[in-house]
Coordinates of C-alpha atoms in Angstrom, one line a residue:
V62 CA -26.2 66.0 -95.9
Q63 CA -23.8 64.2 -93.5
I64 CA -23.7 65.6 -90.0
L65 CA -21.5 64.5 -87.1
L66 CA -22.9 64.9 -83.5
K67 CA -20.3 64.6 -80.8
L68 CA -21.5 64.2 -77.2
W69 CA -19.1 65.7 -74.6
R70 CA -19.1 65.8 -70.8
N71 CA -20.1 69.5 -70.8
G72 CA -22.2 69.7 -74.0
F73 CA -22.3 68.6 -77.6
S74 CA -21.0 69.8 -81.0
L75 CA -22.1 69.5 -84.6
D76 CA -19.5 68.9 -87.3
D77 CA -16.6 70.2 -85.1
G78 CA -18.5 73.4 -84.4
E79 CA -18.8 75.3 -81.2
L80 CA -19.7 73.6 -77.9
R81 CA -23.5 73.7 -77.2
S82 CA -24.5 73.4 -73.5
Y83 CA -26.9 70.6 -72.4
S84 CA -28.6 73.2 -70.1
D85 CA -29.8 75.5 -73.0
P86 CA -33.5 74.7 -73.7
T87 CA -33.0 75.0 -77.5
N88 CA -30.2 72.4 -77.3
A89 CA -32.2 70.1 -75.0
Q90 CA -35.0 70.2 -77.6
F91 CA -32.5 69.4 -80.3
L92 CA -31.3 66.3 -78.4
E93 CA -34.8 65.2 -77.5
S94 CA -35.6 65.1 -81.3
V95 CA -32.5 63.0 -81.9
K96 CA -33.4 60.6 -79.0
R97 CA -36.9 60.1 -80.6
G98 CA -35.2 59.3 -83.9
E99 CA -36.5 62.4 -85.6
I100 CA -34.6 65.0 -87.6
P101 CA -34.3 68.2 -85.4
L102 CA -36.1 71.2 -86.8
E103 CA -32.8 73.1 -87.0
L104 CA -31.3 70.5 -89.4
Q105 CA -34.5 70.3 -91.4
R106 CA -34.1 74.0 -92.2
I107 CA -30.5 73.5 -93.2
V108 CA -31.2 70.7 -95.7
H109 CA -34.4 72.1 -97.1
G110 CA -36.3 68.8 -97.1
G111 CA -33.3 66.7 -98.3
Q112 CA -31.8 63.6 -96.7
V113 CA -29.9 63.9 -93.4
N114 CA -27.4 61.3 -92.2
L115 CA -26.7 62.0 -88.6
D116 CA -23.7 60.1 -87.1
M117 CA -22.9 60.2 -83.4
E118 CA -19.7 59.9 -81.4
D119 CA -19.6 59.5 -77.7
H120 CA -16.9 61.6 -75.9
Q121 CA -18.8 62.0 -72.6
E122 CA -15.6 60.9 -70.7
Q123 CA -13.8 64.0 -72.1
E124 CA -14.1 67.8 -71.9
Y125 CA -14.7 69.6 -75.2
V126 CA -11.6 70.9 -76.9
K127 CA -12.1 73.3 -79.8
P128 CA -10.8 71.7 -83.0
R129 CA -8.2 73.5 -85.1
L130 CA -9.8 75.0 -88.3
R131 CA -9.3 73.0 -91.4
F132 CA -9.3 74.4 -95.0
K133 CA -12.5 73.7 -96.8
A134 CA -12.2 73.8 -100.6
F135 CA -15.9 74.2 -101.3
S136 CA -18.4 75.4 -98.8
G137 CA -21.4 76.2 -101.1
E138 CA -24.6 74.2 -101.6
G139 CA -25.3 71.6 -104.3
Q140 CA -28.5 70.5 -105.9
K141 CA -29.4 67.0 -106.9
L142 CA -30.9 66.5 -110.4
G143 CA -33.6 64.0 -111.0
S144 CA -35.3 61.6 -108.7
L145 CA -33.7 59.9 -105.7
T146 CA -35.4 56.6 -106.8
P147 CA -36.1 56.2 -110.5
E148 CA -39.5 55.0 -111.5
I149 CA -39.4 51.7 -113.4
V150 CA -42.4 50.9 -115.6
S151 CA -42.9 47.5 -117.1
T152 CA -45.8 45.5 -118.4
P153 CA -46.0 41.8 -117.7
S154 CA -46.2 39.6 -120.8
S155 CA -47.9 36.6 -119.3
P156 CA -50.3 35.8 -116.4
E157 CA -47.4 34.2 -114.5
E158 CA -45.3 37.3 -114.8
E159 CA -48.2 39.4 -113.8
E160 CA -48.6 37.4 -110.6
K161 CA -44.9 37.8 -110.0
S162 CA -45.0 41.6 -110.4
I163 CA -47.9 41.8 -107.9
L164 CA -45.7 39.9 -105.4
N165 CA -42.8 42.2 -106.0
A166 CA -44.9 45.3 -106.0
P167 CA -43.7 48.2 -103.7
V168 CA -45.6 48.9 -100.6
L169 CA -49.2 49.9 -101.4
I170 CA -50.0 53.4 -100.0
D171 CA -53.5 54.6 -99.3
D172 CA -53.2 58.4 -100.1
S173 CA -56.3 59.2 -98.2
M174 CA -54.5 58.0 -95.0
P175 CA -51.6 59.7 -93.1
A176 CA -48.2 58.5 -94.4
T177 CA -44.6 58.5 -93.2
K178 CA -41.2 57.9 -94.6
I179 CA -38.9 55.3 -93.1
Q180 CA -35.2 55.0 -93.8
I181 CA -33.9 51.5 -93.4
R182 CA -30.2 51.0 -92.9
L183 CA -29.5 47.4 -93.9
A184 CA -26.9 45.1 -92.4
D185 CA -25.0 45.1 -95.7
G186 CA -24.4 48.9 -95.4
S187 CA -27.0 49.9 -98.0
R188 CA -30.1 52.0 -97.4
L189 CA -33.7 51.9 -98.4
I190 CA -36.2 54.7 -98.1
Q191 CA -39.9 53.9 -98.3
R192 CA -43.2 55.6 -97.7
F193 CA -45.7 53.7 -95.5
N194 CA -49.1 54.5 -94.2
Q195 CA -49.0 55.1 -90.4
T196 CA -51.3 52.1 -90.1
H197 CA -48.8 49.7 -91.8
R198 CA -47.3 47.2 -89.4
I199 CA -43.6 46.6 -88.4
K200 CA -44.1 43.3 -90.3
D201 CA -44.7 45.3 -93.5
I202 CA -41.2 46.8 -93.0
R203 CA -39.7 43.3 -92.7
D204 CA -41.6 42.2 -95.8
F205 CA -40.4 45.2 -97.7
I206 CA -36.8 44.5 -96.8
I207 CA -37.2 40.9 -98.0
Q208 CA -38.9 42.0 -101.2
S209 CA -36.2 44.5 -101.9
R210 CA -33.3 42.2 -101.0
P211 CA -34.4 38.6 -101.5
A212 CA -31.0 37.4 -100.1
F213 CA -32.3 38.4 -96.6
A214 CA -35.3 36.0 -96.8
A215 CA -33.2 33.1 -95.4
T216 CA -31.4 35.3 -92.9
D217 CA -32.5 35.8 -89.3
F218 CA -32.5 39.5 -88.5
V219 CA -34.1 42.0 -86.1
L220 CA -35.3 45.6 -86.6
V221 CA -33.9 48.2 -84.2
T222 CA -34.6 51.9 -83.7
T223 CA -31.7 54.4 -83.5
F224 CA -30.8 56.3 -80.4
P225 CA -32.0 55.1 -78.0
N226 CA -31.7 51.6 -79.5
R227 CA -34.8 49.6 -79.0
E228 CA -35.5 46.2 -80.7
L229 CA -38.9 46.1 -82.4
T230 CA -40.1 42.7 -81.2
D231 CA -43.8 43.1 -81.6
E232 CA -44.2 43.1 -85.4
S233 CA -48.0 43.4 -85.1
L234 CA -47.8 47.0 -83.9
T235 CA -48.6 49.8 -86.4
L236 CA -45.8 52.3 -87.2
Q237 CA -47.7 54.9 -85.2
E238 CA -48.2 52.6 -82.2
A239 CA -44.5 51.7 -82.2
D240 CA -43.7 55.5 -82.4
I241 CA -41.4 55.1 -85.4
L242 CA -42.9 57.7 -87.8
N243 CA -40.3 59.5 -89.9
T244 CA -37.4 57.6 -88.4
V245 CA -34.4 55.4 -89.2
I246 CA -34.7 51.7 -88.6
L247 CA -31.6 49.5 -88.5
Q248 CA -31.5 45.9 -89.7
Q249 CA -29.2 43.7 -87.5
F250 CA -28.4 40.0 -87.9
K251 CA -29.1 37.8 -85.0

């Protein structure tokens, strides 16, 4: 689901909806979740566990003006069929290929440990979503990006959190220590 959050001088709006006051405790809680890079509970209920893309526009220099209503051809819900990421199963035919497949293996998850999902918005505009254990390190995210997109191996890039933007410089921190559980991470070229 694509949602547009517009910040105004006197409040905020979602998808050209009604103005929501900053002083309302429910709205303050909503914005705090966004600041932490989490999906607000209100949006989680709307998408029923699906993917949410939250875009933001800063209009804090302007007062809110109610937009004119536009005609919407379809306002119902849709359902996706199948898996978001297909499972690819292959068997290596030689020891060399077996070693290669171990190097290109997805992130190894310990199901007995707490896990989290991280969405990675790559500098080329594409996105990756991957489960990690909370004990994985930021370096594991970098390695996952390079495994998934080998072209980035020779490129100097940084990992940045979304709103508020914070560069993840200490790659030895665990995902939990860096406070980036269930968040979106941006890849930016240096």
